[in-house]
Coordinates of C-alpha atoms in Angstrom, one line a residue:
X1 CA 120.5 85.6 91.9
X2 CA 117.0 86.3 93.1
X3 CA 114.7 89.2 92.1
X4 CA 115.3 91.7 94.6
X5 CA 112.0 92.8 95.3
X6 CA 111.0 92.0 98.9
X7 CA 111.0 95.0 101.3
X8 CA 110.8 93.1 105.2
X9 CA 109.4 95.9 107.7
X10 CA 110.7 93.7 111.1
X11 CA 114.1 91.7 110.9
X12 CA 116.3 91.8 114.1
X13 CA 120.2 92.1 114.5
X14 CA 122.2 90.6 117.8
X15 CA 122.9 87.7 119.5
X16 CA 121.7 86.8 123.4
X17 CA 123.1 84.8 125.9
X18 CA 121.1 81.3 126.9
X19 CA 118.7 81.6 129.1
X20 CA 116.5 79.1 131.2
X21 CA 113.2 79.7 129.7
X22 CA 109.9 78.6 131.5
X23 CA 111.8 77.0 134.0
X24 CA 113.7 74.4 131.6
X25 CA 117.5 74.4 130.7
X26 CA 119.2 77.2 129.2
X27 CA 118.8 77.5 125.6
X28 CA 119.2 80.2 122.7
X29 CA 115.9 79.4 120.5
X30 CA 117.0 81.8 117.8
X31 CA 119.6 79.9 116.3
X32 CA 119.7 82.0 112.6
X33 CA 120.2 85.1 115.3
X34 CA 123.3 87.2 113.4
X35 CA 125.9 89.2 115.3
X36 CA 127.4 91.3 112.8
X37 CA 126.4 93.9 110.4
X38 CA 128.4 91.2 107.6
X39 CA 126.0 88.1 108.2
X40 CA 122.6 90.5 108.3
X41 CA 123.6 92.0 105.0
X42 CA 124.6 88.6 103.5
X43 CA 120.9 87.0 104.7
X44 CA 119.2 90.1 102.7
X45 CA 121.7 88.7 99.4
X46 CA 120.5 85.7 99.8
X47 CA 116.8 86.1 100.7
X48 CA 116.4 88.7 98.0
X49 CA 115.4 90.9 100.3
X50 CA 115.5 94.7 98.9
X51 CA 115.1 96.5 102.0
X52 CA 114.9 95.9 106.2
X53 CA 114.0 97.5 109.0
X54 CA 116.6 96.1 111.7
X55 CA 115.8 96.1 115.5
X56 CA 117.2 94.9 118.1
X57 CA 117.0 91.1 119.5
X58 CA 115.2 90.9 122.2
X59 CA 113.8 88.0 124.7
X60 CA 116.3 87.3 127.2
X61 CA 114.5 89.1 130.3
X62 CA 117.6 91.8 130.5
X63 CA 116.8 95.3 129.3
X64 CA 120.0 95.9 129.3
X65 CA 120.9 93.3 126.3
X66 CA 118.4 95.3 124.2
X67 CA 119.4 98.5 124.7
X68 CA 123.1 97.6 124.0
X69 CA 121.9 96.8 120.1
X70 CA 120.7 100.3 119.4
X71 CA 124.3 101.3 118.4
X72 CA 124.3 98.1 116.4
X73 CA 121.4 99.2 114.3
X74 CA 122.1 102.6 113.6
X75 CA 125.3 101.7 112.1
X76 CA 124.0 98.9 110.2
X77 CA 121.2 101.7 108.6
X78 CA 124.4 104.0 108.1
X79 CA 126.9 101.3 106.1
X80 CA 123.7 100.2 104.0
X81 CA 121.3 102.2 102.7
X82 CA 119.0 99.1 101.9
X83 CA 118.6 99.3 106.2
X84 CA 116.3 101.0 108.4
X85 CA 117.1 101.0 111.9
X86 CA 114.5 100.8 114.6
X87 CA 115.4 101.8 118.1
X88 CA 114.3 100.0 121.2
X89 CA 112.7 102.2 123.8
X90 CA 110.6 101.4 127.4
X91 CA 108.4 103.3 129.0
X92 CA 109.3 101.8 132.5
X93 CA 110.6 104.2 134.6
X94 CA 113.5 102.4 135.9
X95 CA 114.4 102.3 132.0
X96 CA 114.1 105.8 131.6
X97 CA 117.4 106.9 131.4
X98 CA 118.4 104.3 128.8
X99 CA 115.4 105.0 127.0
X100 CA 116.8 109.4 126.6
X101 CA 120.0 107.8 125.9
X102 CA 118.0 105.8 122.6
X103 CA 116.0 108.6 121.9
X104 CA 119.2 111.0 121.9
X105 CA 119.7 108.7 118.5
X106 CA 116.1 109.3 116.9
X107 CA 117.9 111.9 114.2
X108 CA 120.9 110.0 113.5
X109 CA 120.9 109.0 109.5
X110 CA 118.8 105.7 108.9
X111 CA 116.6 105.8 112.2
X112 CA 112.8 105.4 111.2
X113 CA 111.0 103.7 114.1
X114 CA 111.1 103.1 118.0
X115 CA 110.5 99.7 119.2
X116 CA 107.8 99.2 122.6
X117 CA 107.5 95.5 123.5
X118 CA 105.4 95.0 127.0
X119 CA 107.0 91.6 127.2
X120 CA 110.0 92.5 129.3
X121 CA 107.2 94.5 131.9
X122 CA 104.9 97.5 132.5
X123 CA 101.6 98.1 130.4
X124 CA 100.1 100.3 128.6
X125 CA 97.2 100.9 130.8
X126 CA 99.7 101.3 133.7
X127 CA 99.6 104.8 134.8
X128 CA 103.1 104.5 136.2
X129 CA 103.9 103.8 132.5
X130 CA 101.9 106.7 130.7
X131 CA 104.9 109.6 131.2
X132 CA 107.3 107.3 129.6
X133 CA 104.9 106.6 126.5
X134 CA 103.9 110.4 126.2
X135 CA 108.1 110.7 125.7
X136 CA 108.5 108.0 123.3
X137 CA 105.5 108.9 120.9
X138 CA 106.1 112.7 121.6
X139 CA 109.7 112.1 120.3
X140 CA 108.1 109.9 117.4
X141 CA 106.2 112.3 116.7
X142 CA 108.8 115.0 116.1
X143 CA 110.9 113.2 114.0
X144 CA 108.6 111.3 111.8
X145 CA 109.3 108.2 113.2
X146 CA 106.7 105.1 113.7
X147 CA 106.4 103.6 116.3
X148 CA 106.8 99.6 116.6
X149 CA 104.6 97.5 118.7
X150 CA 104.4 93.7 119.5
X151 CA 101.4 92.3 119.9
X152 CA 100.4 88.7 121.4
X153 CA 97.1 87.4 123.2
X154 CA 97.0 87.5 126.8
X155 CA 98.5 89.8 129.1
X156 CA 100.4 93.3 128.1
X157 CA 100.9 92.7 124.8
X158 CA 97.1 91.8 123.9
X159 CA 95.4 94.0 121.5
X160 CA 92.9 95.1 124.1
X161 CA 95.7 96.6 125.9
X162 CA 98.4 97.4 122.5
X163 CA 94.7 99.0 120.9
X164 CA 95.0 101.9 123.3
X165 CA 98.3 103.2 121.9
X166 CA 96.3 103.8 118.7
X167 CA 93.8 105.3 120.5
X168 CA 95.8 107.9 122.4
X169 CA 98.8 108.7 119.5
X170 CA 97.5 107.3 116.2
X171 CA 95.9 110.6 115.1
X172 CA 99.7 112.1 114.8
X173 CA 101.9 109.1 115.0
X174 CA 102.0 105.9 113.1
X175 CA 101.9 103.1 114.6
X176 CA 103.0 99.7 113.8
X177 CA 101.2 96.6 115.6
X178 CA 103.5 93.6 114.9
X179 CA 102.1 90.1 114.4
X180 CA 98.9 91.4 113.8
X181 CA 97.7 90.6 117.3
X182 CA 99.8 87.1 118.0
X183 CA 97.4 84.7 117.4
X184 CA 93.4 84.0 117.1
X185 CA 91.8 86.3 119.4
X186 CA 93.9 89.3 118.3
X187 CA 93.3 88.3 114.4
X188 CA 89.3 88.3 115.2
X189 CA 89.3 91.1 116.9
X190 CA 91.2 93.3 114.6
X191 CA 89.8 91.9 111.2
X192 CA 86.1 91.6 112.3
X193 CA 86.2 95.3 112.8
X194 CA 88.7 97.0 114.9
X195 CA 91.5 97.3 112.5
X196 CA 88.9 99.0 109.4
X197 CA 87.3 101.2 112.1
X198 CA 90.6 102.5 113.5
X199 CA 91.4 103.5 109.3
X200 CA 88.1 104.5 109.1
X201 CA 88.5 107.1 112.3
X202 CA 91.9 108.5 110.9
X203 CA 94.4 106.7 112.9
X204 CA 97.7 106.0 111.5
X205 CA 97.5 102.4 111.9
X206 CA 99.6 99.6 110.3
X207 CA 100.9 96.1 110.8
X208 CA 102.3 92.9 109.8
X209 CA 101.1 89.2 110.0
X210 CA 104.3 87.5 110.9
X211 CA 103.5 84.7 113.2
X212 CA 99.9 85.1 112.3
X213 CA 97.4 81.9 112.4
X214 CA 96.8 80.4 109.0
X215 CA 93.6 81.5 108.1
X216 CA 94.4 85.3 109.3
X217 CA 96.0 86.5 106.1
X218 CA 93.4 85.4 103.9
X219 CA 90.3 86.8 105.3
X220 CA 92.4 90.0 106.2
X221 CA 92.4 89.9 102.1
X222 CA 89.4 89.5 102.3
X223 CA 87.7 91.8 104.4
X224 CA 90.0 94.6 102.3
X225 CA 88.3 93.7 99.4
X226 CA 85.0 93.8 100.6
X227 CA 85.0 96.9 102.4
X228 CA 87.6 98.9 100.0
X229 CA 90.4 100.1 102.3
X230 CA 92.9 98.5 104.3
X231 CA 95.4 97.7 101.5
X232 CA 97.6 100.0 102.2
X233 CA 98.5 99.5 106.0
X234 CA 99.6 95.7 105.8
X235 CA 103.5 94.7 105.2
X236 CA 105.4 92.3 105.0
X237 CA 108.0 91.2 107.8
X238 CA 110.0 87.8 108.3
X239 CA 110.7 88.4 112.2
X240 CA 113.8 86.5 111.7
X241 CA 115.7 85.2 113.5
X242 CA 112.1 84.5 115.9
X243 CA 110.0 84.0 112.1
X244 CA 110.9 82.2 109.7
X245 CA 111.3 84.2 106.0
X246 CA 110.3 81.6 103.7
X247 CA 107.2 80.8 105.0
X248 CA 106.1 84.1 105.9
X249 CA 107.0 84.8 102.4
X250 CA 105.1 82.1 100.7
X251 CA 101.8 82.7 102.7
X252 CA 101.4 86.5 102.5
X253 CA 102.4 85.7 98.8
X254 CA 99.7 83.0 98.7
X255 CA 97.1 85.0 100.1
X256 CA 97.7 88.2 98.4
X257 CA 98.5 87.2 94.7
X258 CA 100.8 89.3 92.5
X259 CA 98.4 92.4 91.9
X260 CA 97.9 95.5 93.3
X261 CA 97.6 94.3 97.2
X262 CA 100.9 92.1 96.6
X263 CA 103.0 95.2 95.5
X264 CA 101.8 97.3 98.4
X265 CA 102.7 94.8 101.0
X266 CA 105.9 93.5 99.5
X267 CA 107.0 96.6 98.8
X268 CA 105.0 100.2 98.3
X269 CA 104.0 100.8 102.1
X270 CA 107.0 99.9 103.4
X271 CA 108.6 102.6 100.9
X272 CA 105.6 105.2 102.5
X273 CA 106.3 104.3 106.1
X274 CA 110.3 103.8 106.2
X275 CA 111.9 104.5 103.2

């Protein structure tokens, strides 16, 4: 059996319907996408995976499909206690009453983070979308919960635009900026000095490098040797079914060794921020 010692702060539960991406055929991408409580929990056996925080699958441009998993995910966190659930929320307007109806389940046993993804529409910057975000990380904020961000360059989910959530909310609220901005422009940005100056300001900033660009991890390494902080606000996260755990394993592993940095981001600050 492996050593269970892995703690992955972004797995998701729930399977979507094809759909005709970019104007090509319908297709389901995530093929290791798992539909039942059973198969997630037998993945985590076999991985060696200690802990999860679960979310919803998401993708398929239908709100609706990721607001149905919620349930899913709270249940999964109350059969297990090796599961977190993380509840997806939207801050558009025309979401709004299926985003109380998610919030309603921010105390339930298990529930440690709220999940904002701009890819299914609105943005931060939108004014339109401002009320809904006050909600989500007002709610966040009184239960203790972090919340969950993707990032990606270009567009709503670029750091540029994700940034300003820590700049509004991060004083109170933790917040968690997935892939560690998607991909080279958001790994410069953040690791040349946005990232350290928000930790140096006081935010409650984290994040993971799932999906992140080769070289990312390393110099993120790096650059938290160098300067002395950091090393507690990075974690580990597979992503799966969209990431792939081995290899996310075996390059975080390879760029942080097996000393202190390794034990915080395969396992210490996910225990801080959702255990």
């Amino acid at each position: 059996m492996p050593d269970r010692t892995v703690h992955d702060a972004h797995r998701h539960i729930g399977v979507m319907p094809a759909y005709p991406f970019y104007g090509g055929p319908a297709v389901r991408p995530d093929v290791t996408a798992r539909a039942t409580i059973d198969e997630l929990i037998a993945d985590l056996d076999a991985e060696g995976t200690e802990r999860a925080l679960v979310l919803p699958n998401y993708g398929v441009p239908d709100p609706d499909i990721a607001f149905s998993f919620n349930e899913l995910c709270v249940e999964a966190a109350t059969r297990d206690d090796r599961i977190r659930a993380c509840l997806w929320v939207s801050p558009l307007e025309r979401d709004a009453q299926r985003t109380e109806a998610a919030l309603a389940l921010a105390a339930e046993r298990g529930v440690r983070a709220l999940k904002l993804s701009f890819l299914l529409g609105g943005r931060p910057d939108d004014p339109a979308c401002r009320p809904g975000l006050d909600r989500i990380f007002a709610v966040a904020r009184e239960h203790g919960l972090v919340v969950h961000v993707h990032t990606s360059p270009g567009a709503a989910s670029d750091i540029d635009q994700v940034g300003n959530l820590v700049d509004w909310y991060g004083d109170d609220v933790a917040v968690h900026l997935v892939h560690f901005g998607g991909g080279m422009s958001g790994h410069i940005k953040l690791v040349s000095h946005r990232f350290f100056d928000w930790i140096e300001a006081g935010k409650q900033v984290y994040t993971d490098l799932s999906w992140a660009i080769g070289f990312a991890p390393r110099w993120l390494a790096h650059e938290i040797d160098r300067r002395g902080i950091g090393h507690d606000r990075i974690l580990f996260a597979s992503d799966q079914p969209w990431g792939d755990h081995e290899g996310e394993y075996a390059r975080l592993r390879a760029a942080t060794g097996d000393g202190e940095l390794a034990g915080l981001v395969f396992r210490g600050t996910f225990e801080k921020l959702y255990g």
